[in-house]
Coordinates of C-alpha atoms and ligand atoms in Angstrom, one line a residue:
X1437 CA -4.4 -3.0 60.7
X1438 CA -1.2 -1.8 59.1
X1439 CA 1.1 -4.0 61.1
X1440 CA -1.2 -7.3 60.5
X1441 CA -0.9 -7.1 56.8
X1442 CA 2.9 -6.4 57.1
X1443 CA 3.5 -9.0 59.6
X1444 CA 1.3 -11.3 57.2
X1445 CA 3.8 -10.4 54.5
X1446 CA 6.8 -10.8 56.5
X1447 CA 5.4 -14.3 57.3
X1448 CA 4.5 -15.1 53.8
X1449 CA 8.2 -13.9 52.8
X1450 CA 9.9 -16.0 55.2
X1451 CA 7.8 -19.4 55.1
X1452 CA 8.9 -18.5 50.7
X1453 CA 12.4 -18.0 52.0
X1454 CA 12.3 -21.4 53.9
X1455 CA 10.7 -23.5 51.7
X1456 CA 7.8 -23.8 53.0
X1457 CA 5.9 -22.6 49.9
X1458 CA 6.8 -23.0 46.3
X1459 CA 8.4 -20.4 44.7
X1460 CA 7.7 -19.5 41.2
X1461 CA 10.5 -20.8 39.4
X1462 CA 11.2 -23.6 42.2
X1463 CA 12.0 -26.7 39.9
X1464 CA 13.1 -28.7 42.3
X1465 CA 11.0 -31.8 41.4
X1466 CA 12.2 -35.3 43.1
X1467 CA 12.5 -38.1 40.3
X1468 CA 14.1 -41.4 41.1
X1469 CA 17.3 -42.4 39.4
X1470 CA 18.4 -46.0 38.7
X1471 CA 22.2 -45.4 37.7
X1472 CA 24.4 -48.2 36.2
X1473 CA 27.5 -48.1 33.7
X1474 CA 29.6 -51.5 32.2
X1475 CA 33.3 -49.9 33.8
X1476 CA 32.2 -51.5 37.7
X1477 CA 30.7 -50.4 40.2
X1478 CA 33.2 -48.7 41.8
X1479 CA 34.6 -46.5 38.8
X1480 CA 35.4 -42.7 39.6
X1481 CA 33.3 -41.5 36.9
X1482 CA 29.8 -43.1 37.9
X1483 CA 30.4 -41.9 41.6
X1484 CA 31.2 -38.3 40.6
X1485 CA 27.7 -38.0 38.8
X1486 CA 26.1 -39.9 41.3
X1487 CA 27.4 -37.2 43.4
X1488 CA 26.3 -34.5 40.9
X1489 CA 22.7 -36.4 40.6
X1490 CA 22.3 -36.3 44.3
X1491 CA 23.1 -33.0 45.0
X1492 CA 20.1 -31.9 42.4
X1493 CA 18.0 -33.3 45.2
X1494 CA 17.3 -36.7 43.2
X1495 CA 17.1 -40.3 45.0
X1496 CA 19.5 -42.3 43.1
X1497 CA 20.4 -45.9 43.6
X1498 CA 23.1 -47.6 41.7
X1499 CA 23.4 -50.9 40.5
X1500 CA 26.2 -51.7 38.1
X1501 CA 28.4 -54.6 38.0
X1502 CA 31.1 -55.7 40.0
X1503 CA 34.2 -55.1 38.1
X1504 CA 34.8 -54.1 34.1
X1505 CA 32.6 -55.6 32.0
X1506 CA 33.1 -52.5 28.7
X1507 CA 32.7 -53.9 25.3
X1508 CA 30.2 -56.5 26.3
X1509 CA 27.3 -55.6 24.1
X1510 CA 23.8 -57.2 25.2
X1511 CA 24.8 -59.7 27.4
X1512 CA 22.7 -60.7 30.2
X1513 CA 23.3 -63.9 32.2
X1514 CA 22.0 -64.3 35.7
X1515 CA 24.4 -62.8 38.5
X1516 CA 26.4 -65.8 40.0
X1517 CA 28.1 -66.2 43.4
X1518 CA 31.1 -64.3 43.5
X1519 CA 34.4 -65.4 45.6
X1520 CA 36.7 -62.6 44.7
X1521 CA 36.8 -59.1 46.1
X1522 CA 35.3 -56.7 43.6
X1523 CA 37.7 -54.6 41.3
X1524 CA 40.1 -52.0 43.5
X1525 CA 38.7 -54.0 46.0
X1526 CA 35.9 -52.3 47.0
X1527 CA 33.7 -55.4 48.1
X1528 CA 35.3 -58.6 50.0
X1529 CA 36.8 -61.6 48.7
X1530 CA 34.7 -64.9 49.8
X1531 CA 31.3 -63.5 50.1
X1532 CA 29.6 -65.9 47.6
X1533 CA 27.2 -63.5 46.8
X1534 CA 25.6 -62.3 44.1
X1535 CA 24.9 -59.0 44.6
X1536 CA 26.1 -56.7 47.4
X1537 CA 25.5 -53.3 48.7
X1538 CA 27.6 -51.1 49.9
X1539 CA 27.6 -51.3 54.3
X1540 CA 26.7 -47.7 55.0
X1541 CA 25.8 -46.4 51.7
X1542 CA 22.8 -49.2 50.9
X1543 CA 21.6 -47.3 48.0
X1544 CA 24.8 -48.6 46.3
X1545 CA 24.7 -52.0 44.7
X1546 CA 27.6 -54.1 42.7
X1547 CA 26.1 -57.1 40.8
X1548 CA 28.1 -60.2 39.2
X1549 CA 27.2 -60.2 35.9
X1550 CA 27.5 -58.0 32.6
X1551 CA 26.5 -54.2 32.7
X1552 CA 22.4 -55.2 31.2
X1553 CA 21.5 -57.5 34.0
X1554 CA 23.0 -55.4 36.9
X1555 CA 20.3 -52.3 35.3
X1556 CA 17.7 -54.8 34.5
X1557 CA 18.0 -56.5 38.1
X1558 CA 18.6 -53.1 40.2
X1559 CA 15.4 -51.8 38.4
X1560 CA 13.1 -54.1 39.0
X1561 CA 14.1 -55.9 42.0
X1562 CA 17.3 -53.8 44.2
X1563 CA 15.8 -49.9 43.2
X1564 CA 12.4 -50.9 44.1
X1565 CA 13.3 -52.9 47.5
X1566 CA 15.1 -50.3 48.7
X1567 CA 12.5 -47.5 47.6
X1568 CA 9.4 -49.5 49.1
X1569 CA 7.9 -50.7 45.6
X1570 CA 8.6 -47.2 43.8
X1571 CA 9.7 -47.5 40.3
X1572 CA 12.4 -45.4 38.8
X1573 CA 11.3 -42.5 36.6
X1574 CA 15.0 -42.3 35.0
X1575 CA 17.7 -44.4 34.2
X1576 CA 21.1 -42.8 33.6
X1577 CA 24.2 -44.8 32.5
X1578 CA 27.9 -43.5 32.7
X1579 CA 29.9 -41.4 33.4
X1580 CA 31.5 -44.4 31.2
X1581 CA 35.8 -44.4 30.6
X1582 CA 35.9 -43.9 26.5
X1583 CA 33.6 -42.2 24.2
X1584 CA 30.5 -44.1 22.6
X1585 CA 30.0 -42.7 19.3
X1586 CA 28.6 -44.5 15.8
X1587 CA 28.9 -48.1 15.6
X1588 CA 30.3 -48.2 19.2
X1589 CA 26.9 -47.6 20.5
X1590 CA 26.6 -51.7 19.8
X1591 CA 29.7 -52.6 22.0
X1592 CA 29.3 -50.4 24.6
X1593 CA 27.3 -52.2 27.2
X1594 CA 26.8 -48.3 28.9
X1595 CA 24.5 -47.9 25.9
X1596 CA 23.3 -51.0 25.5
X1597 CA 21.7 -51.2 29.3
X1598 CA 20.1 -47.7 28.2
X1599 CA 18.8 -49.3 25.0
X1600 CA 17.7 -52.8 26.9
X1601 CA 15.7 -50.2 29.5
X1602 CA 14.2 -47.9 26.9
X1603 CA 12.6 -50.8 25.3
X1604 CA 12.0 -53.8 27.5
X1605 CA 10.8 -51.4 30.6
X1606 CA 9.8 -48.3 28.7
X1607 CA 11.9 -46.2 31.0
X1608 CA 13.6 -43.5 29.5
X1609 CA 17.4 -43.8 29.6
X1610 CA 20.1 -41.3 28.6
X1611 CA 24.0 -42.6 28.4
X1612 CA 27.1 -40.3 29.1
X1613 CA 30.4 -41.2 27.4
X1614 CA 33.8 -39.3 27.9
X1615 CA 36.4 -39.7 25.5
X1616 CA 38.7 -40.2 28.2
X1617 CA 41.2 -43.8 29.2
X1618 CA 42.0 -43.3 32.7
X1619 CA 40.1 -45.7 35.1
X1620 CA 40.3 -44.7 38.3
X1621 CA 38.4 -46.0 41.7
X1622 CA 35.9 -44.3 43.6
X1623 CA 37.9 -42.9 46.0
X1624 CA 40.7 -41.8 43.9
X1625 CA 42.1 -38.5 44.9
X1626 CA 42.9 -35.5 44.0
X1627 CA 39.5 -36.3 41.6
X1628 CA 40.7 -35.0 38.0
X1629 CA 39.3 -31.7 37.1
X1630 CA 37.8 -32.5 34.2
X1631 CA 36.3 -35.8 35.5
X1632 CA 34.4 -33.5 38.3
X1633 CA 33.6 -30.9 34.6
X1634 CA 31.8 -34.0 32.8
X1635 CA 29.6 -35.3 35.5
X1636 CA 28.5 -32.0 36.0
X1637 CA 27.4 -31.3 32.6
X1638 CA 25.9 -34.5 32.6
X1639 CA 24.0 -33.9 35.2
X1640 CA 22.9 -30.5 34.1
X1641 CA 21.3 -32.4 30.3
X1642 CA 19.6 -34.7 33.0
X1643 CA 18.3 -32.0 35.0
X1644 CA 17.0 -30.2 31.5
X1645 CA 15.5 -33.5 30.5
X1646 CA 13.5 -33.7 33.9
X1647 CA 12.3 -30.2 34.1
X1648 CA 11.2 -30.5 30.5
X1649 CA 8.4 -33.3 32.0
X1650 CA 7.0 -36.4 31.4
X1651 CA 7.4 -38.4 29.1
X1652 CA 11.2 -37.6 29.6
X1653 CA 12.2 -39.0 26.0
X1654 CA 10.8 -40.7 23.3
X1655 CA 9.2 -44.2 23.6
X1656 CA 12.0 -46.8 22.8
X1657 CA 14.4 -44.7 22.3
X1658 CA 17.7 -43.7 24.6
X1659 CA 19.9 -40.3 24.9
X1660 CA 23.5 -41.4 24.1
X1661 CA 25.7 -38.2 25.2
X1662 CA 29.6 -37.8 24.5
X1663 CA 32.3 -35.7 25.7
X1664 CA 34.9 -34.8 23.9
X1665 CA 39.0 -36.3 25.0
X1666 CA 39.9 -33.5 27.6
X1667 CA 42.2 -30.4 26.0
X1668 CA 43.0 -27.2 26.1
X1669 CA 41.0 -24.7 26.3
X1670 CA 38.1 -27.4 27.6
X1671 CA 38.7 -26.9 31.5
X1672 CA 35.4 -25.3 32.7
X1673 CA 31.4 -26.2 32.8
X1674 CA 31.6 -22.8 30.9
X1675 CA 33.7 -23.9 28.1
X1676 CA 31.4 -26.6 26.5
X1677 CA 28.3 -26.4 23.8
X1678 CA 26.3 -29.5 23.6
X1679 CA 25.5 -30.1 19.5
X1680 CA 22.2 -32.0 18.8
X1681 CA 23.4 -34.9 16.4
X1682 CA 22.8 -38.4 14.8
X1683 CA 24.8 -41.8 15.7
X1684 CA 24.6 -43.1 11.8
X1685 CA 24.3 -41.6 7.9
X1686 CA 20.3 -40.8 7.7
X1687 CA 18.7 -43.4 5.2
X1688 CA 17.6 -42.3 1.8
X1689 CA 14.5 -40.6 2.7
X1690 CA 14.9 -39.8 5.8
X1691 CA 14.7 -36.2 7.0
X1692 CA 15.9 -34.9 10.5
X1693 CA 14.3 -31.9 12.5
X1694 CA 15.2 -28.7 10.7
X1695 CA 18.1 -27.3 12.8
X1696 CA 20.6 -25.1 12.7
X1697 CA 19.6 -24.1 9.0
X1698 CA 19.6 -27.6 7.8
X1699 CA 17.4 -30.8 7.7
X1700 CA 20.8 -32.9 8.1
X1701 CA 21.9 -33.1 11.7
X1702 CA 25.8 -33.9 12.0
X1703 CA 27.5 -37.5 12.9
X1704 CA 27.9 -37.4 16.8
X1705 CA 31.6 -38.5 16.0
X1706 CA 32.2 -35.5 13.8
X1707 CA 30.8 -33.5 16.7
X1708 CA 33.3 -34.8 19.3
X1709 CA 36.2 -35.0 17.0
X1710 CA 36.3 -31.2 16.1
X1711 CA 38.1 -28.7 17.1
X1712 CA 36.5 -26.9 20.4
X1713 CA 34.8 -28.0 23.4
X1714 CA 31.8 -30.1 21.6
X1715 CA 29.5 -32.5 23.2
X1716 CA 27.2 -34.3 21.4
X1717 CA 23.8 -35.5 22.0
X1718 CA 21.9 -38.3 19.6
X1719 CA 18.9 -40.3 19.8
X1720 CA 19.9 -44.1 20.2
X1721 CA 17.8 -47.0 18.8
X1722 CA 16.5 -50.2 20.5
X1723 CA 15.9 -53.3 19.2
X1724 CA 12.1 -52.2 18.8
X1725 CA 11.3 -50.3 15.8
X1726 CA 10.0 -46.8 16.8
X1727 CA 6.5 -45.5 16.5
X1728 CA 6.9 -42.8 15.5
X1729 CA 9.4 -40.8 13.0
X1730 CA 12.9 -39.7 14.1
X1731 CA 12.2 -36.4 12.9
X1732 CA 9.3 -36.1 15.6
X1733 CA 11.8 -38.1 18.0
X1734 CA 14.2 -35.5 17.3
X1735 CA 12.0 -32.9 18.0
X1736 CA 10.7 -33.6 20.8
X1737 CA 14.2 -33.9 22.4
X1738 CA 15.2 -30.4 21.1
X1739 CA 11.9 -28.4 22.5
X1740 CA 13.2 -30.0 25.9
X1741 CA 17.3 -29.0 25.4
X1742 CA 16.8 -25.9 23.0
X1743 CA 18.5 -23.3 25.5
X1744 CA 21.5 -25.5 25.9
X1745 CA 22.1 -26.2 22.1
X1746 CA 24.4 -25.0 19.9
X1747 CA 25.5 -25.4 16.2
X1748 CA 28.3 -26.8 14.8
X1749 CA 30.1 -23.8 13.1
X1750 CA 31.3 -24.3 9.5
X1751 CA 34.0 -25.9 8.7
X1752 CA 37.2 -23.8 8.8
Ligands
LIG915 C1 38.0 -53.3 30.7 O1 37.5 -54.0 29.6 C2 37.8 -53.6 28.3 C3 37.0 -54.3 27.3 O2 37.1 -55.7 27.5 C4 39.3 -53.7 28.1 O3 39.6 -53.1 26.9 C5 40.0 -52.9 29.2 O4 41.4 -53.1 29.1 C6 39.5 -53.4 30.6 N1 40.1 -52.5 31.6 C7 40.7 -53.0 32.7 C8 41.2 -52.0 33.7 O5 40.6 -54.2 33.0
LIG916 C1 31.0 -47.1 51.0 O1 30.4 -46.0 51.6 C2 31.2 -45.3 52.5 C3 30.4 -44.2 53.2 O2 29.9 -43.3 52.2 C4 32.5 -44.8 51.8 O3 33.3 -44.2 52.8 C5 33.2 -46.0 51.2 O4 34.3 -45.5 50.5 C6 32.2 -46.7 50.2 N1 32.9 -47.8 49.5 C7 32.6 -48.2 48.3 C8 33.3 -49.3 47.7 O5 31.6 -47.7 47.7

């Protein structure tokens, strides 16, 4: 009798031990990523958090276009035939195609048009085909080359694909900037340090945004992250603190989330432009007014990244 019930625990221990059953705090959820950026395709910075993405278990697919289009805004044409090779040449010359995938790695997809219409097209026609009809749960812009803070957020085609997605498909988007000017291609090596530190942390929020459940964000509204320019004493995952903040000056009467001892949450560029290791997190508008208040909005986002938070200390 004895050695059943131990042998039954052994078994129970090591079917726990090999994933057969669920462990308590497994929170290893599957979600499907579409990924995109505006820098191309083939740009260090996107691969490296596709890299992170994927080894959290996730399917990603990305779909981003075929060479630099930063700075473009909203523009959406559709893709056209393409005769050149792709930018660091990382798709032939002469295909006249336009779209393409990568030849052993078909979950990766350059498209010949601005940064909006490679996310709009991968999500509802290139993701799905290649996941049988499934529709992403997630959309995740970046790593993009330069920071995206304030009024940038209406240049930068890295958030505006997130902000196109958040409101014309209702899937939540999050955008990570890093103030950072080296554009390097995918296969660039030794990968910088800090490049590998970014995606990382970027794919840590993303992580903390999944496990905090459906609905991942707020209805018509994206996540616009930015790290700060790499320096000193900013070299490790360890060394950052993420600061929950606003893209613009509130209006007259509007109130954030009380936070950090305040009802005023700090600009996003004053975040990433102080002194430290500070990585800001705001609440990006889309074209479609919200339902709800930002205060609620901003709420919401804080239950979910709480634990990660920290506040801006006082000016020294
Ligand atoms: C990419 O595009 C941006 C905006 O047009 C431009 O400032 C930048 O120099 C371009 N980079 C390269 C490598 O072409
Ligand atoms: C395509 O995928 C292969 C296999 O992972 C990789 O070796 C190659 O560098 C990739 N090329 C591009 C442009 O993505």
């Amino acid at each position: 009798m004895r050695l059943t019930i131990l042998w039954a625990l052994w078994l129970l221990e090591s079917a726990t031990a090999m994933r057969l059953l669920p462990s308590k705090n497994d929170k290893t959820e599957k979600v499907y990523i579409l990924q995109s950026n505006d820098d191309g395709w083939a740009e260090l910075g996107l691969r490296l958090l596709n890299d992170e993405l994927r080894a959290k278990g996730h399917e990603v697919f990305v779909s981003a276009p075929a060479e630099n289009m930063s700075g473009q805004g909203k523009m959406d044409k559709p893709p056209t035939p393409r005769t050149e090779a792709c930018h660091y040449d990382s798709c032939p010359a002469g295909s006249n195609l336009d779209h393409g995938f990568n030849e052993t790695r078909p979950d990766l997809a350059w498209v010949n048009s601005y940064a909006v219409t490679a996310t709009r097209f991968g999500l509802r026609v290139y993701a799905k085909q290649h996941w049988k009809g499934k529709w992403a749960d997630l959309v995740v812009t970046g790593l993009n080359v330069g920071a995206n803070l304030g009024a940038d957020v209406e240049k930068s085609s890295t958030c505006q694909a997130a902000a196109w997605i958040a409101w014309r498909d209702q899937t939540p988007a999050i955008a990570f900037s890093a103030a950072t000017r080296t554009r390097l291609p995918w296969n660039h090596q030794p990968v910088p340090d800090i490049s590998r530190v970014h995606a990382e942390l970027a794919a840590m929020i993303t992580q903390k945004i999944i496990d905090g459940g459906k609905p991942y964000l707020p209805k018509f509204r994206y996540l616009n992250v930015n790290f700060p320019a790499p320096h000193e004493g900013c070299s490790k995952v360890s060394d950052f603190k993420f600061v929950l903040s606003r893209i613009a000056e509130p209006g007259p009467k509007d109130k954030d989330v009380e936070w950090c001892g305040t009802r005023k949450l700090p600009l996003e560029k004053d975040v990433v432009q102080r002194q430290g290791c500070f990585a800001s997190i705001s609440m990006g508008n889309t074209d479609c007014p919200s339902p709800s208040t930002a205060q609620s909005e901003q709420k919401a986002v804080l239950k979910k990244l709480r634990d990660v938070l920290s506040c801006l200390p006082e000016k020294a």
